[in-house]
Coordinates of C-alpha atoms in Angstrom, one line a residue:
X344 CA -11.2 -51.5 288.8
X345 CA -9.4 -49.4 287.0
X346 CA -8.8 -51.7 283.7
X347 CA -12.6 -52.1 283.2
X348 CA -13.0 -48.3 284.2
X349 CA -13.8 -47.0 280.5
X350 CA -16.1 -50.0 280.1
X351 CA -17.9 -49.9 282.8
X352 CA -19.0 -45.5 282.0
X353 CA -19.9 -46.8 278.7
X354 CA -22.2 -49.9 280.3
X355 CA -24.1 -47.5 282.7
X356 CA -24.5 -44.9 280.2
X357 CA -26.1 -47.2 277.9
X358 CA -28.2 -48.6 280.7
X359 CA -29.0 -45.1 282.4
X360 CA -31.1 -44.6 278.8
X361 CA -33.5 -47.4 279.5
X362 CA -34.4 -46.7 282.9
X363 CA -37.1 -43.6 281.4
X364 CA -38.5 -47.0 278.8
X365 CA -41.7 -48.4 280.7
X366 CA -41.5 -51.1 277.6
X367 CA -38.7 -52.2 275.1
X368 CA -39.2 -52.3 271.5
X369 CA -37.2 -54.0 269.2
X370 CA -35.5 -50.7 268.3
X371 CA -34.6 -49.9 271.7
X372 CA -33.1 -53.6 272.2
X373 CA -31.4 -53.0 268.9
X374 CA -29.8 -50.1 270.2
X375 CA -28.8 -51.1 273.5
X376 CA -27.2 -54.3 271.9
X377 CA -25.2 -51.6 269.4
X378 CA -24.3 -49.5 272.3
X379 CA -22.9 -52.5 274.1
X380 CA -21.2 -53.9 271.1
X381 CA -19.2 -50.9 270.6
X382 CA -18.2 -50.3 274.1
X383 CA -16.8 -54.1 274.2
X384 CA -14.9 -53.5 270.9
X385 CA -14.1 -49.7 272.4
X386 CA -12.4 -52.0 275.2
X387 CA -10.1 -54.6 273.0
X388 CA -12.7 -58.1 273.6
X389 CA -11.8 -60.0 270.7
X390 CA -14.4 -59.8 268.0
X391 CA -15.9 -63.4 268.1
X392 CA -16.4 -63.0 271.7
X393 CA -18.2 -59.6 271.0
X394 CA -20.4 -60.9 268.4
X395 CA -21.4 -64.3 270.6
X396 CA -22.0 -61.9 273.5
X397 CA -24.4 -59.4 271.6
X398 CA -25.8 -62.3 270.1
X399 CA -26.6 -63.8 273.5
X400 CA -28.2 -60.8 274.8
X401 CA -30.2 -59.7 272.1
X402 CA -32.1 -63.1 272.2
X403 CA -33.0 -62.9 275.3
X404 CA -33.8 -59.2 275.5
X405 CA -35.9 -59.8 272.7
X406 CA -37.9 -63.0 274.7
X407 CA -40.7 -63.5 277.0
X408 CA -38.1 -62.7 280.2
X409 CA -38.1 -58.8 279.4
X410 CA -41.6 -58.6 277.8
X411 CA -43.1 -59.8 280.9
X412 CA -40.8 -57.9 283.5
X413 CA -42.2 -55.2 285.9
X414 CA -38.9 -53.1 284.7
X415 CA -38.0 -54.2 281.5
X416 CA -34.2 -52.4 281.7
X417 CA -33.7 -53.8 285.1
X418 CA -34.2 -57.3 283.0
X419 CA -32.2 -56.4 280.4
X420 CA -29.0 -55.3 283.3
X421 CA -29.4 -58.7 284.7
X422 CA -29.4 -60.5 281.1
X423 CA -26.0 -58.9 280.5
X424 CA -24.8 -59.8 284.1
X425 CA -25.4 -63.4 283.1
X426 CA -23.6 -63.2 280.1
X427 CA -20.9 -61.6 281.0
X428 CA -20.4 -64.1 284.1
X429 CA -20.5 -66.9 281.3
X430 CA -16.9 -64.9 279.1
X431 CA -15.5 -65.0 282.2
X432 CA -15.4 -68.1 283.0
X433 CA -19.0 -69.2 284.7
X434 CA -18.2 -70.4 288.0
X435 CA -15.0 -69.4 290.0
X436 CA -12.6 -72.4 289.9
X437 CA -9.8 -72.8 292.9
X438 CA -6.7 -74.3 292.6
X439 CA -6.6 -78.5 292.6
X440 CA -4.4 -79.7 295.5
X441 CA -2.2 -82.8 294.6
X442 CA -3.6 -85.9 297.0
X443 CA 0.4 -86.4 298.3
X444 CA 1.7 -83.2 298.8
X445 CA 4.3 -81.2 297.2
X446 CA 1.7 -79.6 294.7
X447 CA 3.5 -78.4 291.7
X448 CA 2.3 -75.4 290.4
X449 CA 4.2 -73.9 287.1
X450 CA 4.2 -70.5 285.8
X451 CA 3.9 -69.5 282.5
X452 CA 3.5 -66.2 280.5
X453 CA 5.6 -63.7 278.0
X454 CA 8.6 -61.6 280.1
X455 CA 7.2 -58.4 282.0
X456 CA 4.0 -59.9 282.3
X457 CA 4.7 -60.1 286.2
X458 CA 5.0 -63.9 286.8
X459 CA 8.1 -63.1 289.4
X460 CA 5.9 -61.2 291.6
X461 CA 3.2 -62.8 290.9
X462 CA 5.1 -66.2 292.3
X463 CA 6.0 -64.2 295.4
X464 CA 2.0 -62.9 295.9
X465 CA 0.6 -66.6 295.2
X466 CA 3.2 -68.0 297.8
X467 CA 2.3 -65.2 300.5
X468 CA -1.6 -66.2 299.8
X469 CA -0.7 -70.0 300.6
X470 CA 1.4 -69.5 303.3
X471 CA -1.6 -67.5 304.9
X472 CA -3.8 -70.6 304.6
X473 CA -1.4 -72.9 306.4
X474 CA 0.4 -73.8 303.9
X475 CA 4.2 -74.2 302.9
X476 CA 5.2 -72.8 299.8
X477 CA 8.5 -73.0 298.1
X478 CA 9.6 -70.9 295.1
X479 CA 12.0 -71.9 293.1
X480 CA 14.1 -70.1 290.3
X481 CA 14.1 -71.6 287.0
X482 CA 14.4 -68.3 285.2
X483 CA 18.0 -68.2 284.6
X484 CA 18.4 -65.9 281.3
X485 CA 16.5 -62.5 282.4
X486 CA 19.1 -60.7 283.9
X487 CA 18.9 -60.8 288.0
X488 CA 15.5 -62.6 287.8
X489 CA 17.1 -65.0 290.9
X490 CA 17.9 -62.0 292.6
X491 CA 14.5 -60.5 292.1
X492 CA 12.8 -63.6 293.1
X493 CA 15.1 -64.0 296.3
X494 CA 14.0 -60.4 297.1
X495 CA 10.5 -61.3 296.3
X496 CA 10.5 -64.2 298.3
X497 CA 12.0 -62.5 301.4
X498 CA 9.5 -60.0 301.1
X499 CA 6.8 -62.6 301.1
X500 CA 8.3 -64.9 304.1
X501 CA 8.3 -68.0 302.3
X502 CA 11.5 -69.7 301.2
X503 CA 13.3 -69.5 298.0
X504 CA 14.8 -72.7 295.8
X505 CA 17.7 -70.8 293.9
X506 CA 20.7 -73.2 293.2
X507 CA 22.2 -71.5 290.0
X508 CA 23.1 -67.9 289.6
X509 CA 21.3 -67.1 286.7
X510 CA 22.0 -64.3 284.3
X511 CA 22.2 -67.1 281.4
X512 CA 23.8 -69.7 284.1
X513 CA 22.5 -72.9 284.8
X514 CA 19.8 -75.2 283.4
X515 CA 16.0 -74.2 284.2
X516 CA 15.1 -77.9 283.7
X517 CA 17.6 -79.6 286.2
X518 CA 16.8 -76.8 288.8
X519 CA 12.8 -77.6 288.3
X520 CA 13.2 -81.4 288.5
X521 CA 16.1 -81.5 291.4
X522 CA 13.5 -79.0 293.2
X523 CA 11.0 -81.1 293.7
X524 CA 13.2 -83.6 295.6
X525 CA 14.2 -81.1 297.8
X526 CA 11.1 -79.8 298.3
X527 CA 10.1 -83.4 299.7
X528 CA 13.1 -83.6 302.0
X529 CA 12.3 -80.5 303.5
X530 CA 8.6 -80.8 303.9
X531 CA 7.5 -78.2 301.3
X532 CA 3.3 -78.8 300.3
X533 CA 3.4 -76.5 297.3
X534 CA 6.0 -76.2 294.8
X535 CA 6.0 -73.1 292.5
X536 CA 8.0 -72.8 289.8
X537 CA 8.9 -69.4 287.8
X538 CA 9.8 -70.0 284.5
X539 CA 11.5 -67.6 281.7
X540 CA 9.7 -65.9 279.2
X541 CA 10.2 -63.8 276.1
X542 CA 9.6 -60.4 275.0
X543 CA 7.4 -62.8 272.1
X544 CA 6.3 -65.7 271.7
X545 CA 9.4 -67.9 270.1
X546 CA 10.2 -71.6 269.7
X547 CA 12.9 -71.8 271.9
X548 CA 10.8 -70.4 275.2
X549 CA 8.5 -72.8 274.0
X550 CA 10.8 -75.8 274.0
X551 CA 11.7 -74.6 277.4
X552 CA 8.5 -73.9 278.7
X553 CA 7.4 -77.9 277.4
X554 CA 10.1 -79.3 278.9
X555 CA 9.9 -78.1 282.3
X556 CA 6.6 -79.1 282.6
X557 CA 7.4 -82.5 281.1
X558 CA 10.1 -83.1 284.1
X559 CA 7.8 -81.6 286.9
X560 CA 4.5 -83.1 286.1
X561 CA 2.8 -79.9 287.3
X562 CA -0.3 -79.9 289.0
X563 CA -1.4 -76.6 287.3
X564 CA -0.1 -74.7 284.9
X565 CA -0.9 -71.2 285.4
X566 CA -0.6 -68.6 282.2
X567 CA 0.3 -65.1 283.6
X568 CA -1.1 -62.4 281.3
X569 CA -0.9 -59.1 281.3
X570 CA -4.2 -57.5 281.4
X571 CA -3.3 -54.2 279.2
X572 CA -1.5 -55.8 276.2
X573 CA -4.7 -55.8 274.4
X574 CA -5.5 -58.0 271.1
X575 CA -2.0 -59.2 271.8
X576 CA -3.6 -61.2 275.2
X577 CA -5.3 -63.6 272.5
X578 CA -3.1 -64.8 270.0
X579 CA -0.6 -65.2 273.1
X580 CA -3.0 -67.2 274.9
X581 CA -3.6 -69.5 271.6
X582 CA -0.2 -69.9 271.1
X583 CA 0.6 -70.9 275.0
X584 CA -2.2 -73.3 274.9
X585 CA -1.1 -74.8 271.9
X586 CA 2.9 -75.2 272.5
X587 CA 2.9 -75.9 276.4
X588 CA -0.9 -75.6 277.3
X589 CA -2.0 -74.7 280.7
X590 CA -4.7 -75.2 283.1
X591 CA -5.8 -71.9 283.8
X592 CA -5.1 -68.2 283.7
X593 CA -3.9 -65.1 286.0
X594 CA -4.8 -61.7 285.4
X595 CA -2.0 -59.1 286.4
X596 CA -1.9 -54.9 286.3
X597 CA -5.6 -55.2 286.3
X598 CA -5.0 -51.5 288.2
X599 CA -3.7 -50.3 284.9
X600 CA -5.7 -47.1 283.0
X601 CA -5.1 -49.2 279.5
X602 CA -8.7 -50.5 278.5
X603 CA -8.1 -54.0 279.1
X604 CA -11.0 -55.8 277.4
X605 CA -8.7 -58.6 275.8
X606 CA -8.5 -60.5 279.3
X607 CA -12.3 -61.0 279.2
X608 CA -11.1 -62.7 276.0
X609 CA -8.9 -65.3 277.7
X610 CA -11.5 -67.6 279.0
X611 CA -14.1 -67.8 276.4
X612 CA -11.1 -68.1 273.8
X613 CA -8.9 -70.9 275.1
X614 CA -11.7 -72.6 277.1
X615 CA -9.3 -72.2 280.4
X616 CA -10.7 -70.8 284.0
X617 CA -9.5 -67.7 285.2
X618 CA -8.2 -68.3 288.6
X619 CA -6.1 -65.6 290.3
X620 CA -6.4 -61.7 289.8
X621 CA -3.8 -59.0 290.8
X622 CA -4.7 -56.1 291.3
X623 CA -1.7 -53.9 292.2
X624 CA 1.8 -53.8 293.1
X625 CA 1.8 -55.1 297.0
X626 CA 2.2 -58.6 297.7
X627 CA -0.9 -58.6 299.1
X628 CA -3.1 -57.2 295.9
X629 CA -3.9 -60.4 294.8
X630 CA -7.1 -62.4 294.7
X631 CA -8.4 -65.4 294.2
X632 CA -11.2 -64.5 290.6
X633 CA -14.8 -64.8 290.8
X634 CA -16.6 -64.3 287.1
X635 CA -19.9 -63.1 289.6
X636 CA -17.8 -60.7 291.3
X637 CA -16.0 -59.6 288.6
X638 CA -18.8 -59.0 286.1
X639 CA -20.6 -57.2 288.8
X640 CA -17.8 -54.9 289.2
X641 CA -17.9 -53.7 285.5
X642 CA -21.7 -52.9 285.6
X643 CA -21.0 -50.7 288.7
X644 CA -22.9 -53.5 290.8
X645 CA -20.7 -53.2 293.5
X646 CA -19.0 -56.4 295.0
X647 CA -20.1 -56.5 298.6
X648 CA -18.8 -60.3 299.3
X649 CA -14.7 -59.0 298.4
X650 CA -15.4 -56.3 300.8
X651 CA -16.8 -58.2 303.6
X652 CA -13.8 -60.7 303.3
X653 CA -11.2 -58.3 303.1
X654 CA -13.0 -56.6 306.2
X655 CA -12.8 -59.9 308.0
X656 CA -9.6 -60.6 307.5
X657 CA -8.1 -57.6 308.6
X658 CA -10.7 -57.2 311.8
X659 CA -10.4 -58.9 314.8
X660 CA -14.0 -59.8 316.3
X661 CA -13.1 -59.4 320.0
X662 CA -11.2 -56.3 319.1
X663 CA -14.4 -55.1 317.8
X664 CA -16.6 -56.0 320.5
X665 CA -14.5 -54.3 323.2
X666 CA -14.5 -51.3 321.3
X667 CA -18.3 -51.4 321.2
X668 CA -18.3 -51.4 324.8
X669 CA -16.1 -48.7 324.9
X670 CA -18.2 -46.3 322.7
X671 CA -21.0 -47.3 324.9
X672 CA -19.1 -46.4 328.5
X673 CA -17.6 -43.4 327.0
X674 CA -14.1 -44.6 327.0
X675 CA -12.9 -44.6 323.8
X676 CA -9.3 -43.2 323.5
X677 CA -7.5 -41.6 321.0
X678 CA -5.0 -45.3 321.7
X679 CA -8.3 -47.3 320.8
X680 CA -8.5 -44.9 317.4
X681 CA -5.2 -45.4 316.5
X682 CA -5.7 -48.8 316.4
X683 CA -8.7 -49.1 314.6
X684 CA -6.9 -47.1 311.4
X685 CA -4.0 -50.0 311.2
X686 CA -6.5 -52.5 310.9
X687 CA -8.2 -50.5 308.8
X688 CA -4.7 -49.9 306.5
X689 CA -4.4 -53.9 306.9
X690 CA -7.7 -54.4 305.1
X691 CA -5.8 -53.1 302.0
X692 CA -6.5 -49.9 299.8
X693 CA -9.4 -47.9 301.3
X694 CA -10.0 -46.7 297.9
X695 CA -10.3 -49.6 296.4
X696 CA -12.8 -51.1 299.2
X697 CA -14.6 -48.2 298.4
X698 CA -14.6 -48.7 295.1
X699 CA -16.6 -52.1 295.3
X700 CA -19.2 -50.4 297.0
X701 CA -22.5 -50.1 294.7
X702 CA -22.9 -47.4 292.5
X703 CA -19.1 -46.1 292.9
X704 CA -18.6 -45.5 289.3
X705 CA -20.6 -42.2 289.5
X706 CA -18.0 -40.8 292.0
X707 CA -15.0 -41.6 290.4
X708 CA -13.9 -38.3 290.3
X709 CA -14.0 -37.7 294.5
X710 CA -12.5 -41.5 294.5
X711 CA -9.6 -40.6 292.4
X712 CA -9.5 -37.4 294.5
X713 CA -9.1 -39.5 297.7
X714 CA -6.0 -38.9 299.0
X715 CA -5.2 -42.3 301.4
X716 CA -2.3 -40.8 302.6
X717 CA -4.5 -38.7 305.1
X718 CA -4.5 -42.4 307.6
X719 CA -0.7 -42.0 307.5
X720 CA -1.2 -38.2 308.6
X721 CA -3.6 -39.2 311.5
X722 CA -1.3 -42.0 312.6
X723 CA 1.7 -39.7 312.6
X724 CA -0.5 -37.1 314.6
X725 CA -1.4 -40.0 317.5
X726 CA 1.8 -41.6 317.6
X727 CA 3.7 -38.2 318.6
X728 CA 1.3 -37.8 322.0
X729 CA 2.3 -39.5 325.1
X730 CA 0.1 -42.1 326.4
X731 CA -1.6 -40.1 328.9
X732 CA -2.6 -37.5 326.2
X733 CA -3.9 -40.3 323.8
X734 CA -6.1 -41.7 326.7
X735 CA -7.2 -38.5 328.1
X736 CA -7.3 -35.3 324.3
X737 CA -8.4 -32.8 327.4
X738 CA -4.7 -32.5 328.1
X739 CA -3.9 -31.2 324.7
X740 CA -3.4 -27.6 325.8
X741 CA -2.2 -25.0 323.6
X742 CA 2.0 -25.8 324.3
X743 CA 1.0 -29.5 323.9
X744 CA -0.2 -29.1 320.4
X745 CA 2.4 -27.2 319.2
X746 CA 4.9 -29.9 320.6
X747 CA 2.6 -32.8 318.7
X748 CA 2.2 -30.4 315.3
X749 CA 6.4 -30.2 315.1
X750 CA 6.9 -33.8 316.3
X751 CA 4.2 -35.0 313.4
X752 CA 5.4 -32.6 310.8
X753 CA 1.8 -31.0 310.5
X754 CA 0.4 -27.8 311.6
X755 CA -1.5 -27.0 314.9
X756 CA -4.8 -26.7 312.7
X757 CA -4.6 -30.3 311.5
X758 CA -4.3 -31.3 315.2
X759 CA -7.2 -29.3 316.3
X760 CA -9.4 -30.7 313.6
X761 CA -8.1 -34.3 314.3
X762 CA -9.0 -33.8 318.0
X763 CA -12.2 -32.1 317.0
X764 CA -13.0 -35.1 314.9
X765 CA -12.5 -37.1 317.0
X766 CA -14.7 -36.3 320.3
X767 CA -17.7 -35.8 317.7
X768 CA -17.1 -38.8 316.1
X769 CA -16.7 -40.9 319.7
X770 CA -20.1 -38.6 320.6
X771 CA -22.2 -39.9 317.9
X772 CA -20.7 -43.7 318.3
X773 CA -21.5 -43.7 321.9
X774 CA -25.4 -42.2 321.5
X775 CA -25.5 -45.3 318.6
X776 CA -24.1 -47.7 320.9
X777 CA -26.5 -47.0 323.4
X778 CA -29.5 -46.9 320.7
X779 CA -29.5 -43.4 320.3
X780 CA -30.4 -40.9 317.4
X781 CA -26.9 -39.6 316.4
X782 CA -26.5 -36.0 315.6
X783 CA -24.8 -35.2 312.6
X784 CA -22.5 -31.7 312.5
X785 CA -24.8 -29.1 310.9
X786 CA -27.0 -31.3 310.3
X787 CA -29.0 -32.7 313.6
X788 CA -31.0 -35.7 314.2
X789 CA -30.6 -38.4 311.4
X790 CA -34.3 -39.0 310.6
X791 CA -36.0 -42.2 311.2
X792 CA -32.9 -43.6 312.8
X793 CA -33.7 -45.1 316.3
X794 CA -31.3 -47.8 315.8
X795 CA -33.9 -49.9 318.2
X796 CA -32.8 -48.2 321.4
X797 CA -35.1 -45.2 321.7
X798 CA -33.5 -43.0 323.9
X799 CA -33.1 -40.2 321.9
X800 CA -35.3 -37.5 321.5
X801 CA -38.5 -38.2 320.1
X802 CA -40.5 -36.3 317.9
X803 CA -43.4 -34.8 319.2
X804 CA -46.6 -37.1 318.2
X805 CA -48.6 -35.5 314.8
X806 CA -52.7 -34.4 315.6
X807 CA -55.3 -36.9 314.8
X808 CA -58.1 -35.3 313.3
X809 CA -61.0 -36.5 311.5
X810 CA -60.7 -37.4 307.6
X811 CA -64.3 -37.3 306.6
X812 CA -65.5 -35.1 303.3
X813 CA -68.8 -33.9 305.2
X814 CA -68.2 -30.9 307.6
X815 CA -70.4 -31.7 309.8
X816 CA -69.5 -35.1 310.7
X817 CA -65.8 -33.7 310.5
X818 CA -66.6 -31.4 313.3
X819 CA -68.3 -34.0 315.3
X820 CA -65.2 -36.7 315.2
X821 CA -62.8 -34.0 315.9
X822 CA -64.9 -32.7 319.1
X823 CA -64.7 -36.2 320.2
X824 CA -61.4 -36.6 319.6
X825 CA -60.5 -33.8 321.4
X826 CA -62.4 -35.3 324.6
X827 CA -60.5 -38.7 324.1
X828 CA -64.0 -40.4 323.6
X829 CA -64.3 -43.0 320.8
X830 CA -67.0 -42.5 317.5
X831 CA -68.8 -45.5 316.5
X832 CA -68.2 -46.7 313.3
X833 CA -70.8 -44.9 310.8
X834 CA -72.7 -43.0 313.7
X835 CA -71.6 -39.4 312.8
X836 CA -72.0 -38.2 316.8
X837 CA -69.9 -38.9 320.1
X838 CA -70.4 -42.3 321.8
X839 CA -70.1 -40.1 325.5
X840 CA -70.6 -36.2 326.2
X841 CA -67.6 -34.6 325.7
X842 CA -66.9 -30.6 326.3
X843 CA -67.0 -29.6 322.5
X844 CA -69.6 -27.6 320.7
X845 CA -70.6 -26.6 324.7
X846 CA -72.2 -29.5 325.5
X847 CA -71.9 -29.4 329.0
X848 CA -71.7 -32.3 331.9
X849 CA -74.9 -32.0 333.9
X850 CA -78.0 -34.1 333.3
X851 CA -78.2 -37.1 331.1
X852 CA -74.2 -36.1 330.2
X853 CA -73.5 -37.2 333.6
X854 CA -75.1 -40.5 333.6
X855 CA -72.7 -41.3 330.3
X856 CA -75.2 -39.2 327.6
X857 CA -76.1 -35.6 326.2
X858 CA -79.2 -34.1 327.5
X859 CA -82.1 -33.5 325.2
X860 CA -81.2 -30.1 324.6
X861 CA -78.1 -30.8 323.5
X862 CA -79.1 -33.7 321.3
X863 CA -81.8 -30.6 319.9
X864 CA -78.5 -28.3 319.1
X865 CA -76.5 -30.8 317.3
X866 CA -79.4 -32.4 315.5
X867 CA -79.8 -28.3 314.1
X868 CA -76.2 -28.0 313.3
X869 CA -76.4 -31.6 311.5
X870 CA -79.0 -30.2 309.2
X871 CA -77.6 -26.7 308.1

């Protein structure tokens, strides 16, 4: 996550220095804690929070849980992770819905924090969960605030209650009060009240917010805070808590490149949990806040659970099963490929999803250079094909590829590369679906990738031989192995006759044992 990128880098460098140490001395712990303190202060985390955090980390790092650990460095990372979770609020908390609808949610915060956009994001998120939200335009002071909420509501596909034009006209307290009656009559089960903000904390704003709260008696008052405003975040949060009070916090603009560490302080300073996080400009860039997952992201440990949830929300299990069957039967087409690409886009930003994988912090430059528009270009090429061409890429001769390139605004080279990548990917997935070993272009078979099928080409078995340190015994055992006979433990001689060492098959050998002459020759060999 961009806002905490610098903090993640600093902490990763600190832990990297610990991994070379088998045991941590008090000096090592003090040095590590000092670097953590500097990283947190540079990230704008409140001083009181930093002192409390580093004090707990130092106390635990010098305790028995690290001294007795097999890997002290990993144990310190675990301690930092647990303490980060604590200052972020501990356990995740969800919205408290009213026993009798509608549930009333009031949004409060400074102007520019993103309350209006966040109202649309929250409404869309609730609608996906089978709720019927109503947006209320109670910000009647900011120019065009009512119109903005109506636009956002239209994009989110939810209703907006806006009886007043705004721009300084109308009574916001009356609008908020009347919206509850409207919601009950129209059977909306959630009411989201968007209130006015100011550029700074002032008495008029606080009085209006307090009056609205008194009029509607909300079940939740969410304090919306810009994650990029630095140390002012803590002061503003305290002012709102004293003037209006709130039940939860929503962090916005977590995709920004500011230090943002002050956002880490809000839950600890106010004692109110962070409930949601806004991670981008799109209405879908909105997610519940999980302290443990955020701590993992900051420490570059990944966020696999959120990644899985996003993927499950975007991909259809039945469709995935059909695609797997098409891979197996070699009937996967460019039309299926296009459908998969569109589902992938529906899951959200591919760059953000890749960034949730553990260790992606070390690949920041590659992620920053990743161009998500490549998916759009690929879609344009496939959509410029006819249905027959998508189903049978072998029809794509030179003239057809020129037509497709012109239709998609790409080059013939781009079309050729897409077809080549598609054929290679389809071939690999077909091999995997059938239980074989995929051939990666330029690399050959994937080592050890049997995938449970065993139909791929198998490596030749390793040659077996004696590992005895005695040359004579080793020679006898090798001879026995070459003849396919078993060597009794500790005997140093074959259990039955073989063709090694000139031992014939006649005489006693034919009856299952070596002849006297053969035994004598063998004894001479062993006495060398």
